Coordinates of C-alpha atoms and ligand atoms in Angstrom, one line a residue:
M237 CA 102.5 80.0 95.2
E238 CA 104.3 83.2 96.4
F239 CA 107.9 83.8 95.7
A240 CA 110.5 85.9 97.5
L241 CA 114.0 87.2 96.5
L242 CA 116.7 86.1 98.9
N243 CA 120.3 87.1 98.1
G244 CA 119.9 87.0 94.4
S245 CA 117.8 83.9 94.2
I246 CA 114.0 83.7 93.7
I247 CA 112.7 81.0 95.9
K248 CA 109.4 79.9 97.5
R249 CA 108.4 82.6 100.0
S250 CA 107.8 80.0 102.7
E251 CA 111.5 78.9 102.3
A252 CA 113.0 82.4 102.5
K253 CA 114.5 82.4 106.0
V254 CA 117.2 84.4 107.7
D255 CA 119.4 83.4 110.6
V256 CA 118.5 84.5 114.2
E257 CA 121.8 86.4 114.3
D258 CA 120.9 88.4 111.2
R259 CA 121.8 92.0 112.2
G260 CA 118.5 93.3 110.8
Y261 CA 116.6 91.0 113.2
Q262 CA 118.8 91.8 116.2
F263 CA 119.7 95.5 115.7
G264 CA 117.5 96.8 112.9
D265 CA 120.9 97.2 111.2
G266 CA 119.7 97.7 107.7
V267 CA 117.6 99.8 105.3
Y268 CA 114.5 99.3 103.2
E269 CA 112.3 100.5 100.3
V270 CA 108.7 100.2 99.3
I271 CA 108.0 100.4 95.6
R272 CA 104.5 100.8 94.2
I273 CA 103.2 98.7 91.3
Y274 CA 100.4 100.0 89.0
N275 CA 99.2 97.9 86.1
G276 CA 102.1 95.5 86.6
K277 CA 104.6 98.3 86.2
M278 CA 107.0 99.7 88.9
F279 CA 106.4 103.4 89.5
T280 CA 109.6 105.6 90.0
V281 CA 111.7 102.5 90.4
A282 CA 115.0 104.3 89.5
E283 CA 114.4 106.9 92.2
H284 CA 113.6 104.3 94.9
L285 CA 116.7 102.3 94.0
K286 CA 118.9 105.4 94.1
R287 CA 117.6 106.2 97.6
F288 CA 118.1 102.5 98.6
V289 CA 121.8 102.8 97.6
K290 CA 122.1 106.1 99.4
S291 CA 120.5 104.8 102.6
A292 CA 122.8 101.7 102.5
E293 CA 125.9 103.9 102.0
G294 CA 124.7 106.1 104.8
I295 CA 125.2 103.2 107.3
G296 CA 128.2 101.7 105.5
I297 CA 126.6 98.8 103.7
T298 CA 127.7 98.1 100.1
L299 CA 124.9 96.6 98.1
P300 CA 125.8 93.2 96.6
F301 CA 124.1 94.1 93.3
T302 CA 124.0 97.0 90.9
T303 CA 120.8 99.0 90.5
L304 CA 120.4 97.5 87.1
Q305 CA 120.7 93.9 88.5
L306 CA 118.2 94.9 91.3
T307 CA 115.7 96.3 88.8
E308 CA 115.9 93.0 86.8
M309 CA 115.5 90.8 89.8
L310 CA 112.5 92.8 91.2
E311 CA 110.8 92.6 87.8
E312 CA 111.4 88.9 87.7
L313 CA 109.9 88.6 91.2
R314 CA 106.9 90.7 90.2
I315 CA 106.3 88.5 87.1
K316 CA 106.6 85.3 89.2
N317 CA 104.1 86.6 91.7
N318 CA 101.9 88.0 88.9
L319 CA 101.6 91.3 90.8
Q320 CA 99.5 93.9 89.0
T321 CA 98.6 96.3 91.8
G322 CA 100.6 96.4 95.0
N323 CA 103.9 96.9 96.6
I324 CA 107.4 95.4 96.4
Y325 CA 109.1 95.5 99.9
M326 CA 112.8 95.2 99.8
Q327 CA 115.4 95.4 102.6
V328 CA 119.1 94.9 103.0
T329 CA 120.9 94.2 106.4
R330 CA 124.5 94.1 107.3
G331 CA 124.3 90.3 107.3
T332 CA 124.7 87.5 109.8
A333 CA 127.5 87.5 112.4
P334 CA 127.9 86.7 116.1
R335 CA 126.0 89.4 118.1
N336 CA 128.3 92.4 118.6
H337 CA 127.4 96.1 118.4
V338 CA 130.6 96.7 116.4
F339 CA 130.3 96.0 112.7
P340 CA 131.6 92.5 111.7
T341 CA 134.9 92.5 109.9
G342 CA 135.9 90.2 107.0
D343 CA 133.6 88.8 104.4
V344 CA 130.2 89.0 106.0
A345 CA 127.7 89.3 103.1
P346 CA 124.7 91.6 103.4
T347 CA 121.3 89.9 103.5
L348 CA 119.0 91.2 100.8
V349 CA 115.3 90.2 100.8
A350 CA 112.4 91.3 98.7
Y351 CA 108.8 90.1 98.4
T352 CA 105.5 91.4 97.0
I353 CA 102.2 92.4 98.6
K354 CA 98.9 92.8 96.7
V355 CA 97.3 96.1 97.8
V356 CA 94.6 98.1 96.0
R357 CA 94.8 101.9 95.8
P358 CA 93.2 103.5 98.9
L359 CA 90.5 105.3 96.8
E360 CA 88.0 105.8 99.6
N361 CA 90.6 107.7 101.8
L362 CA 91.9 109.5 98.7
K363 CA 88.5 110.9 98.0
S364 CA 87.2 111.6 101.5
G365 CA 90.5 112.4 103.3
V366 CA 91.9 111.2 106.6
K367 CA 92.3 112.3 110.2
A368 CA 95.6 112.9 111.9
I369 CA 96.9 113.7 115.4
L370 CA 100.0 115.7 116.4
T371 CA 102.8 114.1 118.3
E372 CA 106.3 115.2 119.3
D373 CA 109.0 113.7 117.0
I374 CA 111.1 111.5 119.2
R375 CA 113.1 109.9 116.4
W376 CA 116.9 110.0 115.8
L377 CA 118.6 112.7 113.8
R378 CA 119.2 110.8 110.6
C379 CA 115.6 110.5 109.4
D380 CA 116.9 110.9 105.8
I381 CA 118.2 107.2 106.0
K382 CA 115.3 104.8 105.4
S383 CA 116.4 102.7 108.3
L384 CA 114.8 99.4 109.5
N385 CA 114.7 101.0 113.0
L386 CA 111.1 102.3 113.0
L387 CA 110.2 102.3 116.7
G388 CA 109.7 106.0 116.9
N389 CA 107.5 105.9 113.8
L390 CA 105.6 102.9 115.1
L391 CA 104.8 104.5 118.5
A392 CA 103.5 107.6 116.7
K393 CA 101.4 105.6 114.3
Q394 CA 100.0 103.4 117.0
K395 CA 99.0 106.5 119.0
A396 CA 97.2 107.8 115.9
S397 CA 95.5 104.5 115.3
E398 CA 94.3 104.3 118.9
Q399 CA 92.6 107.6 118.4
G400 CA 90.9 106.5 115.2
C401 CA 93.3 108.4 113.0
F402 CA 95.3 107.5 109.9
E403 CA 98.5 109.4 110.6
A404 CA 100.5 111.1 113.3
I405 CA 102.0 114.4 112.2
Q406 CA 105.3 114.8 114.1
H407 CA 106.9 118.0 115.2
R408 CA 110.1 119.0 116.9
G409 CA 109.1 121.7 119.3
Q410 CA 107.1 124.2 117.1
D411 CA 108.4 122.8 113.8
V412 CA 106.4 120.3 111.8
T413 CA 108.7 117.5 110.4
E414 CA 106.8 114.7 108.8
G415 CA 104.2 112.0 109.3
S416 CA 105.1 108.6 110.9
S417 CA 105.2 107.1 107.4
S418 CA 104.5 110.1 105.1
N419 CA 105.6 113.6 104.2
I420 CA 103.3 116.5 105.2
F421 CA 102.2 119.5 103.0
I422 CA 100.2 122.6 103.9
V423 CA 98.6 125.1 101.5
K424 CA 99.0 128.8 102.7
N425 CA 97.8 131.7 100.6
G426 CA 97.7 129.3 97.6
T427 CA 101.3 128.2 98.1
V428 CA 102.2 124.6 98.7
I429 CA 104.7 124.3 101.6
T430 CA 106.6 121.2 102.8
H431 CA 109.7 120.6 105.0
E432 CA 113.0 120.9 103.2
S433 CA 114.7 117.5 102.6
N434 CA 117.4 117.4 105.3
H435 CA 118.4 115.0 108.1
L436 CA 115.1 115.5 109.9
I437 CA 112.8 113.9 107.3
L438 CA 112.8 111.2 104.7
K439 CA 113.2 112.7 101.2
G440 CA 110.0 111.1 99.9
I441 CA 109.9 109.9 96.3
T442 CA 106.3 111.0 96.2
K443 CA 107.2 114.3 97.7
D444 CA 109.7 114.9 94.9
V445 CA 107.1 113.9 92.3
I446 CA 104.7 116.4 93.8
L447 CA 107.4 119.2 93.9
D448 CA 108.0 118.6 90.1
L449 CA 104.3 118.6 89.4
C450 CA 103.9 122.0 91.2
N451 CA 106.9 123.4 89.4
N452 CA 105.7 122.2 86.0
N453 CA 102.1 123.4 86.5
D454 CA 102.5 126.9 87.9
I455 CA 101.5 125.9 91.4
P456 CA 103.6 128.0 93.8
V457 CA 105.7 125.8 96.1
Q458 CA 108.2 126.2 98.9
E459 CA 110.4 123.7 100.6
R460 CA 110.9 125.1 104.1
T461 CA 110.2 124.4 107.8
F462 CA 106.7 125.4 108.8
S463 CA 105.3 125.8 112.3
L464 CA 102.5 124.2 114.2
A465 CA 100.7 127.6 114.0
E466 CA 101.0 127.6 110.2
L467 CA 99.6 124.0 110.2
D468 CA 96.7 125.1 112.4
E469 CA 95.9 128.0 110.0
A470 CA 96.4 126.1 106.8
E471 CA 93.9 126.3 104.0
E472 CA 94.6 122.7 103.1
V473 CA 96.7 119.9 104.4
F474 CA 97.8 116.7 102.6
L475 CA 100.3 113.9 103.1
S476 CA 102.2 111.9 100.6
S477 CA 103.8 108.4 100.4
T478 CA 104.3 105.6 98.0
T479 CA 101.2 103.8 99.3
A480 CA 99.1 106.8 100.3
E481 CA 99.9 108.9 97.1
V482 CA 98.5 112.5 97.6
M483 CA 96.1 112.0 100.6
P484 CA 93.9 114.9 101.9
V485 CA 94.1 115.4 105.7
I486 CA 90.7 116.8 106.8
E487 CA 91.0 116.8 110.5
I488 CA 93.9 117.3 113.0
N489 CA 93.5 116.7 116.7
G490 CA 89.7 116.9 116.3
K491 CA 89.8 120.2 114.4
K492 CA 88.5 120.3 110.8
I493 CA 90.8 121.5 108.0
S494 CA 89.2 123.2 104.9
A495 CA 85.7 122.5 106.2
G496 CA 86.5 118.8 106.5
V497 CA 86.8 118.1 102.8
S498 CA 89.6 117.7 100.3
G499 CA 90.7 121.1 99.1
P500 CA 91.1 122.4 95.5
I501 CA 94.9 122.3 95.3
T502 CA 95.0 118.9 96.9
Q503 CA 92.5 117.7 94.2
K504 CA 94.5 119.3 91.4
L505 CA 97.7 117.5 92.6
Q506 CA 95.8 114.2 92.9
N507 CA 94.7 114.6 89.3
L508 CA 98.3 115.6 88.1
F509 CA 99.7 112.6 90.2
E510 CA 97.3 110.2 88.5
K511 CA 98.4 111.5 85.1
E512 CA 102.0 111.0 86.0
V513 CA 101.3 107.4 87.1
E514 CA 99.5 106.9 83.8
K515 CA 102.5 108.3 81.9
Q516 CA 104.8 105.7 83.5
C517 CA 102.5 102.7 84.1
G518 CA 99.5 103.0 81.7
L519 CA 95.9 104.0 82.1
L520 CA 94.3 103.6 85.6
V521 CA 90.9 102.0 85.8
D522 CA 89.6 103.7 89.0
K523 CA 90.5 107.3 89.6
V524 CA 90.2 109.7 92.4
I525 CA 89.4 112.7 90.2
Ligands
LIG613 N1 107.0 105.1 104.1 N2 108.5 109.7 105.6 C1 108.5 108.5 106.3 C2 108.9 108.5 107.7 C3 108.1 107.4 105.6 O1 108.2 106.2 106.2 C4 107.7 107.5 104.2 C5 107.3 106.3 103.4 C6 107.7 108.7 103.6 C7 107.2 108.9 102.2 O2 108.2 108.5 101.3 P1 107.9 107.9 99.9 O3 107.1 108.9 99.2 O4 109.2 107.7 99.2 O5 107.1 106.6 100.1 C8 108.1 109.8 104.3 C9 106.8 103.8 103.4 C10 105.8 103.9 102.4 C11 106.7 102.7 104.4 O6 107.4 102.7 105.4 O7 105.8 101.9 104.2

């Protein structure tokens, strides 16, 4: 039997229900996180919960639990569901109230939900790389908030999927921002470049792990806006996310990148990333490198 966390209680997942007037359901009025589990251990959980609090604060929701309480509850949920490899999905909404665009006043409690999903590592894609398309970034201007409102992201991802691609790389005019559910990196003259963490992108937890790995291993790295032209001329391109890790991008809009195979710096970072996972979560059985 699967369990879910609903407002502090772990209950049968089939019994975890929210009201039709939950503001997350009606307005997407909430924020979320996805945390990766390797070997039954949560990877970078403190960083995810810190971002969860920040996203919630960004839209004026005060979490009903401390991060320590949340960590304990998520671990209890993981144990109950015996999750070894997969994700914990967690979201908080502004709660249930009569439908009104204005925030409810009074003591409307936020709705907090978490559940687990078994997913293996995408080893095939991590080895061979994935294809992407380009698409104009039509999202709002607070992409730093991990909001439940994902329509812009979904439309971009669907377009990619319909063209047999894994990801849609978004751009505002000539500036590349991020993927529909990932951060984007290029390698130019041996330097790793990725968009600075501002309101136009999500400050990815995996992105920050990669930046640290670069800085600690003498891989030149820059956080700055790069253009479509730089993307087009890149020696290597990769994307990052909690579920996709460090994923080579080997084709964009039908054009091959680095001869259509994963490049050397991408592979080095995949190797360093796996070592970081092993440091926090124990030895991995199957590895990319
Ligand atoms: N998405 N940018 C966007 C728009 C994202 O949705 C994500 C993650 C990232 C990468 O962030 P992180 O490294 O912290 O996972 C960047 C998650 C995995 C999702 O929506 O499923």
